[in-house]
Short mmCIF file of C-alpha atoms in Angstrom, two decimals:
data_model
loop_
_atom_site.label_atom_id
_atom_site.label_comp_id
_atom_site.label_asym_id
_atom_site.label_seq_id
_atom_site.Cartn_x
_atom_site.Cartn_y
_atom_site.Cartn_z
CA MET A 1 96.47 -79.91 -18.71
CA VAL A 2 98.90 -82.02 -16.70
CA LEU A 3 101.21 -82.54 -19.66
CA GLN A 4 101.13 -78.85 -20.53
CA CYS A 5 102.00 -77.99 -16.95
CA CYS A 6 104.93 -80.36 -16.88
CA LEU A 7 106.50 -79.15 -20.11
CA ARG A 8 106.74 -75.53 -18.95
CA ASP A 9 109.65 -73.99 -17.08
CA THR A 10 108.85 -74.27 -13.37
CA ARG A 11 111.73 -72.15 -12.02
CA PRO A 12 109.74 -68.83 -11.80
CA VAL A 13 106.93 -70.61 -9.99
CA VAL A 14 109.32 -72.20 -7.51
CA ALA A 15 110.83 -68.77 -6.82
CA ALA A 16 107.35 -67.30 -6.29
CA ASP A 17 106.51 -70.15 -3.93
CA ASN A 18 109.69 -69.45 -1.92
CA ILE A 19 108.76 -65.77 -1.63
CA MET A 20 105.25 -66.66 -0.54
CA HIS A 21 106.59 -69.11 2.04
CA ALA A 22 108.92 -66.41 3.44
CA LEU A 23 106.04 -63.93 3.72
CA LEU A 24 103.89 -66.47 5.50
CA VAL A 25 106.66 -67.13 8.01
CA GLY A 26 107.27 -63.39 8.45
CA THR A 27 103.62 -62.65 9.19
CA GLY A 28 103.51 -65.46 11.71
CA LYS A 29 100.91 -67.44 9.80
CA ILE A 30 103.10 -70.55 9.77
CA ALA A 31 106.15 -71.67 11.73
CA PRO A 32 109.63 -71.43 10.16
CA SER A 33 109.96 -75.22 10.33
CA SER A 34 106.75 -75.76 8.32
CA SER A 35 108.56 -76.51 5.07
CA GLY A 36 106.45 -79.60 4.36
CA TRP A 37 104.18 -77.49 2.19
CA MET A 38 107.06 -76.59 -0.15
CA ARG A 39 108.39 -80.14 -0.19
CA SER A 40 104.93 -81.41 -1.11
CA ILE A 41 104.72 -78.98 -4.05
CA GLN A 42 108.19 -79.97 -5.22
CA ARG A 43 107.35 -83.69 -5.03
CA GLN A 44 104.19 -83.11 -7.06
CA ARG A 45 106.16 -81.33 -9.76
CA GLU A 46 108.81 -84.07 -9.85
CA THR A 47 106.09 -86.72 -10.20
CA CYS A 48 104.42 -84.65 -12.88
CA GLY A 49 107.74 -84.45 -14.77
CA LYS A 50 108.19 -88.22 -14.60
CA ASN A 51 104.67 -88.79 -15.89
CA SER A 52 105.21 -86.37 -18.76
CA SER A 53 108.40 -88.16 -19.83
CA LYS A 54 106.54 -91.48 -19.74
CA ILE A 55 103.69 -90.03 -21.84
CA GLN A 56 106.20 -88.62 -24.34
CA SER A 57 107.96 -92.00 -24.53
CA GLN A 58 104.68 -93.78 -25.27
CA LYS A 59 103.84 -91.21 -27.95
CA ARG A 60 107.22 -91.72 -29.61
CA ARG A 61 106.72 -95.51 -29.61
CA MET A 62 103.27 -95.19 -31.21
CA LYS A 63 104.64 -92.72 -33.78
CA ASN A 64 107.42 -95.14 -34.69
CA TYR A 65 104.91 -97.97 -34.89
CA ARG A 66 102.76 -96.03 -37.34
CA LYS A 67 105.86 -95.50 -39.49
CA GLY A 68 106.71 -99.20 -39.29
CA LYS A 69 109.65 -98.63 -36.91
CA THR A 70 110.19 -100.28 -33.52
CA HIS A 71 113.24 -100.50 -31.29
CA PHE A 72 113.33 -104.27 -31.71
CA SER A 73 111.87 -106.40 -34.46
CA LEU A 74 110.50 -109.81 -33.63
CA ASP A 75 113.20 -111.44 -35.76
CA GLU A 76 115.84 -109.69 -33.69
CA VAL A 77 114.32 -110.96 -30.46
CA LEU A 78 114.02 -114.48 -31.88
CA SER A 79 117.73 -114.45 -32.69
CA VAL A 80 118.68 -114.51 -28.98
CA SER A 81 118.11 -117.26 -26.42
CA PRO A 82 114.78 -117.46 -24.49
CA SER A 83 116.48 -116.29 -21.28
CA GLU A 84 117.49 -113.02 -22.99
CA ARG A 85 113.98 -112.20 -24.20
CA ILE A 86 111.93 -109.89 -22.00
CA PHE A 87 108.47 -108.38 -22.19
CA CYS A 88 107.73 -105.41 -19.94
CA ALA A 89 104.15 -105.65 -18.72
CA THR A 90 104.33 -102.08 -17.39
CA CYS A 91 105.51 -100.39 -20.60
CA SER A 92 104.07 -103.02 -23.01
CA THR A 93 107.44 -103.39 -24.74
CA LEU A 94 109.39 -106.38 -26.06
CA PHE A 95 113.19 -106.19 -25.83
CA THR A 96 116.40 -108.09 -24.97
CA THR A 97 118.54 -108.11 -21.83
CA ARG A 98 120.83 -105.28 -22.93
CA ARG A 99 117.91 -102.86 -22.43
CA ARG A 100 116.92 -104.27 -19.06
CA SER A 101 118.54 -101.42 -17.12
CA LYS A 102 115.87 -99.00 -18.38
CA HIS A 103 113.08 -101.09 -16.80
CA LYS A 104 114.34 -101.58 -13.24
CA SER A 105 111.05 -100.64 -11.58
CA CYS A 106 108.82 -102.43 -14.12
CA THR A 107 107.09 -105.83 -14.10
CA LEU A 108 109.08 -108.06 -16.46
CA ILE A 109 108.11 -111.38 -18.05
CA THR A 110 111.05 -113.63 -18.88
CA PRO A 111 112.18 -116.09 -20.27
CA LEU A 112 110.08 -116.29 -23.44
CA THR A 113 110.11 -119.40 -25.62
CA ASP A 114 109.51 -119.47 -29.39
CA ARG A 115 106.04 -120.87 -28.80
CA GLN A 116 105.14 -118.09 -26.38
CA LEU A 117 106.22 -115.45 -28.88
CA THR A 118 103.87 -116.95 -31.49
CA GLN A 119 101.08 -117.29 -28.89
CA PRO A 120 101.35 -114.12 -26.78
CA SER A 121 97.88 -114.56 -25.24
CA SER A 122 99.35 -117.50 -23.29
CA PHE A 123 101.51 -115.18 -21.12
CA LEU A 124 100.29 -111.60 -21.55
CA PRO A 125 98.32 -110.47 -18.47
CA PRO A 126 94.68 -110.12 -19.57
CA ARG A 127 93.19 -106.68 -19.21
CA GLU A 128 90.32 -107.31 -16.83
CA SER A 129 88.97 -103.81 -16.20
CA ALA A 130 85.20 -104.39 -16.53
CA LYS A 131 84.53 -100.69 -17.21
CA LYS A 132 87.22 -100.19 -19.85
CA GLU A 133 88.88 -103.10 -21.60
CA ALA A 134 87.83 -106.46 -20.16
CA GLN A 135 89.71 -109.21 -22.00
CA TYR A 136 88.63 -112.83 -21.76
CA LEU A 137 90.28 -115.65 -23.69
CA PHE A 138 88.73 -118.80 -25.15
CA ALA A 139 89.46 -122.12 -23.48
CA SER A 140 91.32 -124.65 -25.65
CA SER A 141 88.22 -126.85 -26.00
CA SER A 142 86.19 -123.93 -27.38
CA VAL A 143 89.03 -122.98 -29.74
CA ASP A 144 89.03 -126.51 -31.19
CA VAL A 145 85.26 -126.41 -31.75
CA ILE A 146 85.39 -123.00 -33.47
CA ILE A 147 88.25 -124.15 -35.72
CA ASN A 148 86.18 -127.23 -36.59
CA MET A 149 83.20 -124.97 -37.42
CA LEU A 150 85.40 -122.93 -39.77
CA GLU A 151 86.53 -126.09 -41.51
CA LYS A 152 82.91 -127.27 -41.86
CA ILE A 153 82.02 -124.19 -43.90
CA GLN A 154 85.30 -124.49 -45.87
CA ALA A 155 86.85 -121.22 -44.74
CA LYS A 156 90.18 -120.32 -46.32
CA ARG A 157 90.66 -116.84 -44.88
CA VAL A 158 89.48 -115.77 -41.43
CA LEU A 159 89.03 -112.18 -40.24
CA CYS A 160 89.38 -112.34 -36.45
CA VAL A 161 87.80 -109.33 -34.73
CA GLY A 162 88.75 -109.48 -31.06
CA ALA A 163 89.51 -113.23 -31.04
CA PRO A 164 93.29 -113.61 -30.50
CA ARG A 165 93.15 -117.29 -29.52
CA ILE A 166 91.45 -118.17 -32.83
CA TYR A 167 94.07 -116.23 -34.79
CA GLU A 168 96.91 -117.95 -32.93
CA ALA A 169 95.37 -121.39 -33.46
CA ILE A 170 95.08 -120.80 -37.22
CA THR A 171 98.56 -119.36 -37.74
CA ASN A 172 100.33 -121.96 -35.57
CA SER A 173 98.58 -125.06 -36.91
CA GLU A 174 100.06 -127.08 -39.74
CA LYS A 175 96.80 -128.97 -40.33
CA THR A 176 94.51 -126.03 -41.00
CA LYS A 177 94.89 -124.63 -44.50
CA MET A 178 93.68 -121.17 -43.56
CA SER A 179 95.18 -117.70 -43.35
CA ALA A 180 94.05 -115.05 -40.87
CA LEU A 181 94.12 -111.33 -40.16
CA MET A 182 93.53 -110.11 -36.60
CA LEU A 183 91.78 -106.84 -35.75
CA ASP A 184 92.06 -105.95 -32.07
CA ILE A 185 92.33 -102.84 -29.91
CA ASP A 186 95.11 -104.32 -27.72
CA GLU A 187 98.29 -102.62 -28.96
CA ARG A 188 100.56 -105.18 -27.25
CA PHE A 189 100.05 -107.66 -30.10
CA ARG A 190 102.02 -105.40 -32.46
CA TRP A 191 105.24 -106.66 -30.88
CA PHE A 192 104.49 -110.25 -31.86
CA PHE A 193 102.61 -110.01 -35.17
CA LYS A 194 103.71 -108.16 -38.28
CA PRO A 195 101.65 -105.21 -39.58
CA GLN A 196 100.29 -107.31 -42.45
CA HIS A 197 98.86 -109.81 -39.92
CA PHE A 198 97.67 -107.55 -37.08
CA LEU A 199 95.83 -104.22 -37.23
CA ARG A 200 94.88 -102.17 -34.21
CA TYR A 201 91.15 -101.64 -34.61
CA ASN A 202 88.09 -100.39 -32.74
CA MET A 203 85.09 -102.60 -33.53
CA PHE A 204 82.57 -100.06 -32.22
CA ASN A 205 83.33 -97.34 -34.79
CA HIS A 206 85.20 -99.29 -37.49
CA TYR A 207 88.35 -97.24 -36.88
CA PHE A 208 91.87 -98.32 -37.93
CA PHE A 209 94.55 -96.73 -35.74
CA ASN A 210 97.27 -96.92 -38.39
CA GLY A 211 95.34 -94.91 -40.96
CA LYS A 212 95.39 -95.54 -44.70
CA LYS A 213 98.15 -98.14 -44.54
CA ALA A 214 96.06 -100.33 -42.22
CA LYS A 215 92.94 -99.86 -44.34
CA ASP A 216 94.85 -100.95 -47.44
CA THR A 217 96.00 -104.11 -45.64
CA TYR A 218 92.43 -104.80 -44.55
CA GLN A 219 91.03 -104.22 -48.05
CA SER A 220 93.66 -106.44 -49.60
CA PHE A 221 92.85 -109.29 -47.21
CA ILE A 222 89.07 -109.24 -47.57
CA GLY A 223 89.37 -108.83 -51.34
CA GLY A 224 91.09 -112.18 -51.83
CA LYS A 225 89.48 -114.84 -54.02
CA GLU A 226 89.38 -117.55 -51.35
CA LYS A 227 86.37 -117.93 -49.04
CA LEU A 228 86.34 -115.38 -46.21
CA VAL A 229 84.71 -115.90 -42.78
CA LEU A 230 84.33 -113.29 -40.03
CA VAL A 231 84.82 -114.39 -36.39
CA SER A 232 83.86 -111.75 -33.81
CA ASP A 233 84.11 -111.96 -30.01
CA PRO A 234 83.06 -108.50 -28.78
CA PRO A 235 82.67 -107.17 -25.22
CA PHE A 236 79.29 -108.30 -23.89
CA GLY A 237 78.49 -104.86 -22.49
CA GLY A 238 78.78 -103.16 -25.88
CA ARG A 239 75.83 -101.78 -27.79
CA MET A 240 74.49 -104.41 -30.18
CA GLU A 241 73.41 -101.72 -32.65
CA LEU A 242 77.01 -100.55 -33.11
CA LEU A 243 78.41 -104.06 -33.42
CA ALA A 244 75.79 -105.06 -35.99
CA HIS A 245 76.30 -101.83 -37.95
CA ASN A 246 80.05 -102.34 -38.23
CA MET A 247 79.74 -106.02 -39.13
CA LYS A 248 77.45 -104.93 -41.97
CA ARG A 249 80.09 -102.38 -42.98
CA ILE A 250 82.69 -105.14 -43.16
CA GLU A 251 80.28 -107.21 -45.25
CA GLN A 252 79.70 -104.24 -47.56
CA ASP A 253 83.47 -103.68 -47.90
CA TRP A 254 83.83 -107.37 -48.77
CA ARG A 255 81.12 -107.15 -51.44
CA THR A 256 82.72 -104.04 -52.91
CA ALA A 257 86.20 -105.58 -52.96
CA ARG A 258 84.93 -108.80 -54.56
CA ARG A 259 82.39 -106.99 -56.79
CA PHE A 260 79.54 -109.09 -55.44
CA ASP A 261 75.89 -108.11 -55.56
CA LEU A 262 73.73 -107.55 -52.48
CA GLN A 263 72.56 -111.17 -52.45
CA GLU A 264 76.00 -112.47 -51.47
CA GLN A 265 76.34 -113.08 -47.73
CA LEU A 266 79.55 -113.02 -45.71
CA PRO A 267 79.68 -116.04 -43.33
CA VAL A 268 79.92 -114.87 -39.71
CA LEU A 269 80.55 -116.59 -36.36
CA PHE A 270 79.40 -114.12 -33.70
CA ILE A 271 80.05 -114.96 -30.02
CA PHE A 272 77.55 -113.46 -27.56
CA PRO A 273 75.46 -114.54 -24.50
CA TYR A 274 72.19 -116.40 -24.98
CA PHE A 275 70.24 -113.84 -22.94
CA MET A 276 71.10 -111.23 -25.58
CA GLU A 277 69.38 -113.28 -28.30
CA PRO A 278 66.46 -110.81 -28.75
CA GLN A 279 68.88 -107.92 -29.33
CA VAL A 280 71.05 -109.97 -31.69
CA LEU A 281 68.11 -111.16 -33.80
CA HIS A 282 66.60 -107.68 -33.83
CA ASN A 283 69.74 -106.26 -35.45
CA LEU A 284 70.84 -109.39 -37.35
CA SER A 285 67.58 -111.00 -38.42
CA ASN A 286 69.20 -113.70 -40.58
CA PHE A 287 71.24 -115.17 -37.68
CA VAL A 288 70.46 -118.25 -35.60
CA MET A 289 71.81 -119.20 -32.16
CA LEU A 290 73.62 -122.55 -31.84
CA ASP A 291 73.34 -124.58 -28.64
CA TYR A 292 77.08 -124.72 -27.90
CA GLN A 293 78.48 -123.28 -24.67
CA ILE A 294 81.66 -121.23 -25.12
CA ASP A 295 84.12 -121.47 -22.20
CA TYR A 296 86.77 -118.92 -21.25
CA ASP A 297 90.01 -119.54 -19.36
CA ASN A 298 89.94 -116.40 -17.20
CA HIS A 299 86.24 -115.59 -16.81
CA PRO A 300 84.85 -116.13 -13.28
CA LEU A 301 81.47 -117.44 -14.51
CA TYR A 302 81.77 -118.50 -18.15
CA SER A 303 84.29 -121.26 -17.55
CA SER A 304 84.44 -124.86 -16.34
CA GLY A 305 85.96 -124.02 -12.94
CA PRO A 306 84.42 -124.44 -9.46
CA LYS A 307 82.93 -120.92 -9.51
CA SER A 308 81.31 -121.30 -12.90
CA MET A 309 77.55 -121.27 -13.53
CA LYS A 310 75.90 -124.54 -12.53
CA ASN A 311 74.13 -124.83 -15.89
CA GLY A 312 77.27 -124.11 -17.90
CA SER A 313 78.50 -121.03 -19.70
CA ALA A 314 75.92 -118.50 -20.93
CA VAL A 315 77.91 -117.66 -24.08
CA ARG A 316 76.77 -119.02 -27.44
CA VAL A 317 77.69 -118.84 -31.12
CA TYR A 318 75.39 -117.00 -33.54
CA VAL A 319 75.74 -117.83 -37.24
CA ASN A 320 74.14 -116.79 -40.50
CA GLN A 321 74.60 -120.29 -41.91
CA PRO A 322 72.35 -123.39 -41.58
CA ALA A 323 72.66 -124.90 -38.08
CA SER A 324 72.81 -128.40 -39.62
CA LEU A 325 76.34 -127.68 -40.91
CA PHE A 326 77.89 -127.67 -37.43
CA SER A 327 78.55 -130.60 -35.10
CA PHE A 328 79.73 -130.56 -31.49
CA PRO A 329 81.72 -133.17 -29.50
CA GLU A 330 79.74 -135.88 -27.76
CA SER A 331 82.48 -136.06 -25.10
CA GLU A 332 81.41 -132.57 -23.93
CA GLY A 333 77.75 -133.57 -23.57
CA TYR A 334 76.20 -132.85 -26.97
CA HIS A 335 73.99 -135.01 -29.18
CA TYR A 336 72.38 -134.82 -32.60
CA CYS A 337 68.62 -134.14 -32.65
CA GLU A 338 67.23 -135.73 -35.79
CA PRO A 339 63.85 -133.88 -35.84
CA CYS A 340 65.61 -130.51 -35.42
CA ASN A 341 68.50 -131.52 -37.71
CA ARG A 342 71.08 -129.91 -35.44
CA TRP A 343 73.39 -130.63 -32.51
CA VAL A 344 72.22 -129.60 -29.03
CA PHE A 345 73.24 -129.96 -25.39
CA ASN A 346 72.14 -133.18 -23.65
CA ASN A 347 69.82 -131.30 -21.26
CA ASN A 348 68.06 -129.71 -24.20
CA LYS A 349 65.26 -132.24 -24.74
CA HIS A 350 63.13 -132.20 -27.87
CA CYS A 351 59.54 -131.08 -27.31
CA GLU A 352 56.96 -132.75 -29.57
CA LYS A 353 54.41 -130.02 -28.92
CA CYS A 354 56.75 -127.15 -29.71
CA LYS A 355 58.45 -129.23 -32.42
CA GLY A 356 61.92 -128.22 -31.37
CA CYS A 357 64.65 -128.22 -28.71
CA MET A 358 63.61 -125.10 -26.86
CA SER A 359 66.11 -124.78 -23.98
CA LYS A 360 68.32 -121.68 -23.94
CA ASP A 361 70.24 -121.77 -20.64
CA GLY A 362 71.46 -125.39 -20.41
CA ARG A 363 68.50 -126.71 -18.36
CA THR A 364 65.66 -128.98 -19.48
CA TYR A 365 62.63 -126.81 -20.15
CA LYS A 366 59.07 -127.96 -19.41
CA HIS A 367 56.04 -127.46 -21.63
CA CYS A 368 53.12 -125.36 -20.37
CA ASP A 369 49.86 -126.26 -22.10
CA GLN A 370 48.20 -123.02 -21.02
CA CYS A 371 51.01 -120.89 -22.45
CA SER A 372 51.48 -123.28 -25.42
CA LYS A 373 55.25 -123.09 -25.13
CA CYS A 374 58.22 -124.45 -23.16
CA VAL A 375 59.39 -122.45 -20.14
CA LYS A 376 62.12 -122.65 -17.52
CA PRO A 377 61.67 -125.55 -15.06
CA SER A 378 61.44 -123.25 -12.02
CA TRP A 379 58.61 -121.14 -13.47
CA LEU A 380 54.93 -121.60 -12.60
CA HIS A 381 51.84 -120.59 -14.49
CA CYS A 382 50.22 -117.53 -12.89
CA VAL A 383 46.46 -117.20 -13.35
CA GLU A 384 46.51 -113.46 -12.61
CA CYS A 385 49.23 -112.75 -15.16
CA CYS A 386 47.90 -115.34 -17.65
CA ARG A 387 51.39 -116.66 -18.32
CA CYS A 388 54.28 -118.49 -16.67
CA GLN A 389 56.37 -116.42 -14.29
CA PRO A 390 59.13 -116.92 -11.67
CA GLN A 391 57.74 -118.13 -8.36
CA ASP A 392 58.66 -114.95 -6.47
CA HIS A 393 57.27 -112.50 -9.03
CA ARG A 394 54.78 -109.70 -8.26
CA CYS A 395 51.48 -110.01 -10.11
CA GLU A 396 48.07 -108.31 -10.23
CA SER A 397 46.95 -109.98 -7.02
CA GLN A 398 49.66 -108.02 -5.19
CA GLY A 399 48.66 -104.72 -6.71
CA VAL A 400 50.96 -104.76 -9.73
CA SER A 401 49.37 -105.07 -13.13
CA ARG A 402 50.98 -105.16 -16.52
CA SER A 403 48.19 -102.97 -17.86
CA SER A 404 48.37 -100.42 -15.06
CA LYS A 405 49.23 -96.87 -16.03
CA MET A 406 52.57 -95.29 -15.28
CA THR A 407 52.54 -93.01 -12.24
CA CYS A 408 54.52 -89.84 -11.66
CA HIS A 409 57.64 -90.37 -9.56
CA ILE A 410 57.43 -86.84 -8.09
CA CYS A 411 53.80 -86.42 -6.96
CA GLY A 412 52.42 -89.94 -7.46
CA GLY A 413 49.70 -88.84 -9.88
CA SER A 414 48.45 -91.27 -12.52
CA ASN A 415 47.37 -88.78 -15.20
CA HIS A 416 50.86 -87.64 -16.17
CA LYS A 417 54.52 -88.69 -16.14
CA ARG A 418 57.54 -87.23 -14.39
CA THR A 419 58.47 -84.95 -17.30
CA ASP A 420 55.04 -83.26 -17.26
CA CYS A 421 54.63 -82.96 -13.49
CA PRO A 422 53.34 -79.49 -12.42
CA LYS A 423 55.35 -79.73 -9.20
CA LYS A 424 58.57 -80.40 -11.09
CA LYS A 425 59.32 -76.75 -11.81
CA ARG A 426 58.97 -75.54 -8.23
CA ARG A 427 60.83 -78.54 -6.87
CA GLY A 428 63.44 -78.28 -9.61
CA GLU A 429 64.16 -74.64 -8.76
CA SER A 430 64.86 -75.41 -5.12
CA LEU A 431 66.96 -78.43 -6.00
CA THR A 432 68.84 -76.45 -8.63
CA SER A 433 69.71 -73.62 -6.24
CA GLU A 434 70.77 -76.07 -3.55
CA HIS A 435 72.83 -78.05 -6.03
CA ALA A 436 74.46 -74.88 -7.36
CA GLY A 437 75.49 -73.90 -3.84
CA LYS A 438 77.09 -77.27 -3.21
CA LYS A 439 78.76 -77.18 -6.59
CA ASN A 440 80.28 -73.75 -5.95
CA LYS A 441 81.47 -74.92 -2.55
CA ARG A 442 83.15 -77.93 -4.09
CA ARG A 443 84.66 -75.79 -6.82
CA LYS A 444 86.36 -73.56 -4.23
CA GLN A 445 88.01 -76.60 -2.68
CA THR A 446 89.47 -77.98 -5.91
CA LEU A 447 93.20 -77.77 -6.60
CA PRO A 448 94.58 -75.63 -9.47
CA LEU A 449 94.77 -77.42 -12.80
CA ASN A 450 97.81 -75.60 -14.22
CA LEU A 451 100.58 -73.17 -13.31
CA THR A 452 98.55 -70.10 -14.28
CA GLU A 453 95.78 -70.99 -11.83
CA GLU A 454 98.37 -71.81 -9.16
CA ARG A 455 100.03 -68.36 -9.55
CA LYS A 456 96.63 -66.67 -9.32
CA ARG A 457 95.75 -68.63 -6.18
CA ASN A 458 99.09 -67.72 -4.53
CA LEU A 459 98.61 -64.03 -5.31
CA ASP A 460 95.10 -64.13 -3.85
CA ILE A 461 96.41 -65.66 -0.62
CA LEU A 462 99.17 -63.05 -0.43
CA SER A 463 96.74 -60.17 -0.94
CA GLN A 464 94.49 -61.54 1.83
CA LEU A 465 97.43 -61.84 4.22
CA ILE A 466 98.68 -58.31 3.49
CA SER A 467 95.23 -56.79 3.91
CA SER A 468 94.72 -58.55 7.25
#
């Protein structure tokens, strides 16, 4: 609506506003000096015009990108000195100094070295909007461990889904004999990686933004003869069902491209928190959680900084390969458990009764003989609940029972739920009428969404003034 408003000719509306202002002054409704109203309208239209030009510019850039055209290629930027290279954080554009005059009011990042251009995650401002596009980057120690894990399973090609630091480590290392393709929703990477190495991709619906050309690049990469491994670092707030579904789609595409049968399994390294283990195993039953803590550089909790969690990061690596294949550095506090035949954190002590290293959160668990399992060290066995619980929990002795029936939230009855409450209809009618009144009141106070509504509103005000 805003864009449509801005692209129309505003001269007739401005004239109508001038006439209306004159009538208001003539009828004595406002003083002749009260021209702030008109200036406010004019400023809004000017701002709207600027926004529309910015939107059109972004659309042109994306259209050129889909056609394989950009104002500046990476090779062209590399041909100038680091002091002449500029990245605009406001417009998400890479250019040289001769275009600097068009970005006077923008936030610019300069100079840019050759290494920074091949590792853009080292200087690009992370997108940290928790509700939209939170972007957290692996710490260097975690990158080294993940690269070592890929080498342990003899990966030759790596499909990085939302893991830019892993892609950069593979492509910039002379030691690793691996190739990589990055799939990420952050369009800024297109300025630094060629279309055959980076595809803009949504991991929640398996959508490629560049259409058939991007899909062909993806199919060509996963169809190679060398061993392929998928590395995925998704947003932790995403639905596990969608992530698992699309990872299975990638695996199916890989089987189809390689003409494998259903028994062939695509190796996957999936990064997710330990407290989401039930959801992960419910959707990916053949996965196992490794006891390695993934650190991030810019995460307030999952890092090694002063504000981090006292028991270490809550993020782990889930794999569909045997846990015995992977080893972790002793210098970071890990050791090999011979009975379990896997590497674990030092605080994760082996339990002879459970026959395993049972800790999940970085603490040393204790065994409860009554529960016949290991539990968190702060938990106590509750006789009323017949199991171990946190010390401040509410149990049957306080009037809360696990077996108690659900009560209605409206009337408090125990023989039905909220949806079947007999009082719901009567109460709902009164609430609905009251809500409708408030809604209509709010609707009258809203501003017009386009020029047509604004003209209608002005005419209504004029008719009211003339009739009075």
